[in-house]
PDB file of C-alpha atoms in Angstrom:
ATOM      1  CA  UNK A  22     315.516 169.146 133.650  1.00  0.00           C
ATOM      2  CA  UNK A  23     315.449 166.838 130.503  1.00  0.00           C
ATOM      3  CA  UNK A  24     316.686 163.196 130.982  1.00  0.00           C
ATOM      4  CA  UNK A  25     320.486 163.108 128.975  1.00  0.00           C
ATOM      5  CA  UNK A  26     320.158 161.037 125.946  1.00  0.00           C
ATOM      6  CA  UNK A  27     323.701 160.680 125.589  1.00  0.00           C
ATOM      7  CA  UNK A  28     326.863 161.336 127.145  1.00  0.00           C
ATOM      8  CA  UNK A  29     331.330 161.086 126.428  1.00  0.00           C
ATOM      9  CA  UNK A  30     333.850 158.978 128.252  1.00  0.00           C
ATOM     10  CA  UNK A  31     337.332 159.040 126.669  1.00  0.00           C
ATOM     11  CA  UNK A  32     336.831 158.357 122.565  1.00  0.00           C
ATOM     12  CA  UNK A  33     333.375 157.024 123.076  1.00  0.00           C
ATOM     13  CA  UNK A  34     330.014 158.332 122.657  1.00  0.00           C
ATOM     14  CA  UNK A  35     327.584 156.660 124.878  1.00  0.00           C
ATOM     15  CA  UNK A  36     323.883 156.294 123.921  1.00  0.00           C
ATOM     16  CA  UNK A  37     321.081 156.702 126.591  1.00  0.00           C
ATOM     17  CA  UNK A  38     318.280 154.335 125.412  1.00  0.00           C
ATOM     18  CA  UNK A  39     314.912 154.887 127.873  1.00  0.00           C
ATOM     19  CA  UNK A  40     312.903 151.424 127.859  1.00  0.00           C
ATOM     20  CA  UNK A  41     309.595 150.472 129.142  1.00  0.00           C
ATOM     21  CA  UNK A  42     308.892 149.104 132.582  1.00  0.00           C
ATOM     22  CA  UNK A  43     307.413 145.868 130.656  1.00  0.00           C
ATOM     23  CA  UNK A  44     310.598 145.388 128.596  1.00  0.00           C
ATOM     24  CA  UNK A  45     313.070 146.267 131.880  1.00  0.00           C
ATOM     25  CA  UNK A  46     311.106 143.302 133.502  1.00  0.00           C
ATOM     26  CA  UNK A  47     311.120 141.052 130.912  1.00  0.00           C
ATOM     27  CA  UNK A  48     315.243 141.577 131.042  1.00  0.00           C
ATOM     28  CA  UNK A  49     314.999 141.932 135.034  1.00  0.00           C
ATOM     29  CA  UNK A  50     317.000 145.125 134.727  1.00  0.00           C
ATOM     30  CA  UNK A  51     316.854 148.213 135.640  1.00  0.00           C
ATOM     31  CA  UNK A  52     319.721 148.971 133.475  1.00  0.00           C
ATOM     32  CA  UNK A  53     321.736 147.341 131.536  1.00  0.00           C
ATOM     33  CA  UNK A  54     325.071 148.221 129.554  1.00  0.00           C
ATOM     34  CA  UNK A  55     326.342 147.235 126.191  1.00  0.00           C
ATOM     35  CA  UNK A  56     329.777 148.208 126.008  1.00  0.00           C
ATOM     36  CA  UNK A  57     330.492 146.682 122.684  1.00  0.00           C
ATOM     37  CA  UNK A  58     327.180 149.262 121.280  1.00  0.00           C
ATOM     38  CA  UNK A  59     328.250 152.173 123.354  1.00  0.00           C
ATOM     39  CA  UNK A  60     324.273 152.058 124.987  1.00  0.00           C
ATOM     40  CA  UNK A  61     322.752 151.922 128.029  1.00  0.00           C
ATOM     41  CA  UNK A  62     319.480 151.039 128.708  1.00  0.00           C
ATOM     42  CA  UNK A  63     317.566 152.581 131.914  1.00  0.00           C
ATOM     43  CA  UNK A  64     313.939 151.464 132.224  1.00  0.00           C
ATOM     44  CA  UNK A  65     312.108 155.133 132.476  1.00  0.00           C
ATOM     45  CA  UNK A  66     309.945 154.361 134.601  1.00  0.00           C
ATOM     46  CA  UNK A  67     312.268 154.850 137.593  1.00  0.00           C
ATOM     47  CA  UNK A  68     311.940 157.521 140.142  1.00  0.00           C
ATOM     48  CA  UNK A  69     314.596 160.044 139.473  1.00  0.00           C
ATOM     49  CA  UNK A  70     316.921 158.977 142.830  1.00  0.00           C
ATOM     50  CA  UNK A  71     317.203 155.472 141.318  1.00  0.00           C
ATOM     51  CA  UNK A  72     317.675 156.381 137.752  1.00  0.00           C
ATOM     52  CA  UNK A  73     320.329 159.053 138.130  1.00  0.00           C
ATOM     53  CA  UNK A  74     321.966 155.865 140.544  1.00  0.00           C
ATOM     54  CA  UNK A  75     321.149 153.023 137.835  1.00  0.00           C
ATOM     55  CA  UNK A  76     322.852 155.611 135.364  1.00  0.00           C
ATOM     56  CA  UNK A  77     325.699 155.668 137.472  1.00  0.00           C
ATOM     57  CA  UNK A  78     326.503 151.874 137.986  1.00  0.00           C
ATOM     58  CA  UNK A  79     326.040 151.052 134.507  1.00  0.00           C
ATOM     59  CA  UNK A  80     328.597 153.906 134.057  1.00  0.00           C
ATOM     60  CA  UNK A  81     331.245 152.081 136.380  1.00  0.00           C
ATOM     61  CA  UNK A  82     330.458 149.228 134.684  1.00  0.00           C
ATOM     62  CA  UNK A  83     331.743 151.456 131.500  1.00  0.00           C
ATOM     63  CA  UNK A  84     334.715 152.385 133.055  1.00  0.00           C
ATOM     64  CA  UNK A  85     335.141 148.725 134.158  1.00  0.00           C
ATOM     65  CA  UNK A  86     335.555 147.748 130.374  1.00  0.00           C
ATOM     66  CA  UNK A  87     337.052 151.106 129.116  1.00  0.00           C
ATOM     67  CA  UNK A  88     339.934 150.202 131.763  1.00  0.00           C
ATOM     68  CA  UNK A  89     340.005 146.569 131.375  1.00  0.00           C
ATOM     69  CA  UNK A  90     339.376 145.513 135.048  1.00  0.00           C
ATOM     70  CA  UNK A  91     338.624 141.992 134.047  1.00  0.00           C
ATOM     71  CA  UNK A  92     337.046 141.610 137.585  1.00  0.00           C
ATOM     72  CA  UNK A  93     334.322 138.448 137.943  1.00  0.00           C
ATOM     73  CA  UNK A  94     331.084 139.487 137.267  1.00  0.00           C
ATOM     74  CA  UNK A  95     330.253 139.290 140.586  1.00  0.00           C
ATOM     75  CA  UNK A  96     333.173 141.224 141.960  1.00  0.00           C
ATOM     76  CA  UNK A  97     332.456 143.869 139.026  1.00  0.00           C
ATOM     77  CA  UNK A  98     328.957 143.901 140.635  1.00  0.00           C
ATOM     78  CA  UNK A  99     329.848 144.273 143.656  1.00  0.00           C
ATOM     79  CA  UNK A 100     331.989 147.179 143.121  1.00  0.00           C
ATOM     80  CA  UNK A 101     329.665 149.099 140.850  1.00  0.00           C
ATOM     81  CA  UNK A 102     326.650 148.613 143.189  1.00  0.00           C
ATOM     82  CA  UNK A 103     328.746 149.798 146.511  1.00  0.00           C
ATOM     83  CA  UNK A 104     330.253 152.619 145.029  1.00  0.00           C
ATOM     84  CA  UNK A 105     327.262 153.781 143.213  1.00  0.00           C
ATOM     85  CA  UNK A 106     325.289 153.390 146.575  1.00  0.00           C
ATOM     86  CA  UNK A 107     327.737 155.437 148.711  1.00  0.00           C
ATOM     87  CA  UNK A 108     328.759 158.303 146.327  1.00  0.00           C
ATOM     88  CA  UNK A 109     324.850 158.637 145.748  1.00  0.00           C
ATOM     89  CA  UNK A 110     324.110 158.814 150.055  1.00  0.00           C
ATOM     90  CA  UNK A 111     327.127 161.029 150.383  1.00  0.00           C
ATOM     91  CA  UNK A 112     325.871 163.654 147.640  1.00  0.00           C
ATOM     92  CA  UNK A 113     322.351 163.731 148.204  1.00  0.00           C
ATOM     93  CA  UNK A 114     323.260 164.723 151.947  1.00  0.00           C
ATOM     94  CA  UNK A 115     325.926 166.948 150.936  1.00  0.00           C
ATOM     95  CA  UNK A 116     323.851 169.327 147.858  1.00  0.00           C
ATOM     96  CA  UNK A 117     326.410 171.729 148.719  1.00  0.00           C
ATOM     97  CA  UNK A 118     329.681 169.164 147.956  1.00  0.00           C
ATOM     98  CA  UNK A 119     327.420 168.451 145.106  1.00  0.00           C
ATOM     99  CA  UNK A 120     327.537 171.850 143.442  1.00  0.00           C
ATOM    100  CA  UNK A 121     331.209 172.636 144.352  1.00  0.00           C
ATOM    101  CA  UNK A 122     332.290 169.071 142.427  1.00  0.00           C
ATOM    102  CA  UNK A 123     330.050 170.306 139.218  1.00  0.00           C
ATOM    103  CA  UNK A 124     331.221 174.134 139.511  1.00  0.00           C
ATOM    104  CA  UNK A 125     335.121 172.796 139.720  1.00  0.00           C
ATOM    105  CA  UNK A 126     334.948 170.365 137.351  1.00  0.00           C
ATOM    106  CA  UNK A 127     333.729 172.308 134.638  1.00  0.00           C
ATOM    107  CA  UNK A 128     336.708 175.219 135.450  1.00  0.00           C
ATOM    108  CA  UNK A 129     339.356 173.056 133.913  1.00  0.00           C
TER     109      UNK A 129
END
C-alpha cells in the first residue's frame, strides 16, 4: 500500500513530508510536526511498525494544538508517546478490532 501523503483533521489539511534518514538525524527526529504549516515530517527510512506509530504521535500532537491542551512539552510528550505506544500494542494484537474500527468508522 502507498505511504499517505496527506491527510484531514477538522478544517485542516495536513501535509505528509517523507525526509531522509541523514536530515531526520541531523534534527534527531523521527518525526516532527509543524502545526502552524499543517506538515509533518516522518524520516522514510523507518520500518513500517514505527512509521505508521511516529505518524500517529505527531498526530496527537495535532490534536494537542487543534484542541488547545496547552500541556508542558514534556507532559504533551508524555501523553502522545504512551498513547501512541498502547493503541499501537493493542491493534497490532487485535487485526481483527483493527478492521471492525476501520469498517465502522467509515459507515457513518
Amino acid at each position: 500500500m502507498k505511504k499517505p501523503t496527506s491527510f484531514k483533521f477538522g478544517h485542516r489539511r495536513v501535509k505528509i513530508k517523507y525526509i531522509s534518514d541523514k536530515k531526520a538525524t541531523k534534527l534527531g527526529i523521527y518525526g516532527q510536526i509543524e502545526p502552524s504549516r499543517n506538515e509533518i515530517r516522518l524520516d522514510k527510512t523507518l520500518k513500517p511498525t514505527q512509521l505508521i506509530n511516529t505518524l500517529l504521535h505527531e498526530s496527537v500532537h495535532l490534536i494537542a494544538d487543534h484542541y488547545h491542551w496547552n500541556l508542558p512539552a514534556k507532559e504533551e510528550e508524555m501523553v502522545s508517546e504512551t498513547v501512541i505506544n498502547g493503541l499501537c500494542d493493542l491493534l497490532a494484537q487485535n487485526p481483527k478490532l483493527l478492521s471492525y474500527l476501520a469498517y465502522s468508522l467509515k459507515k457513518d
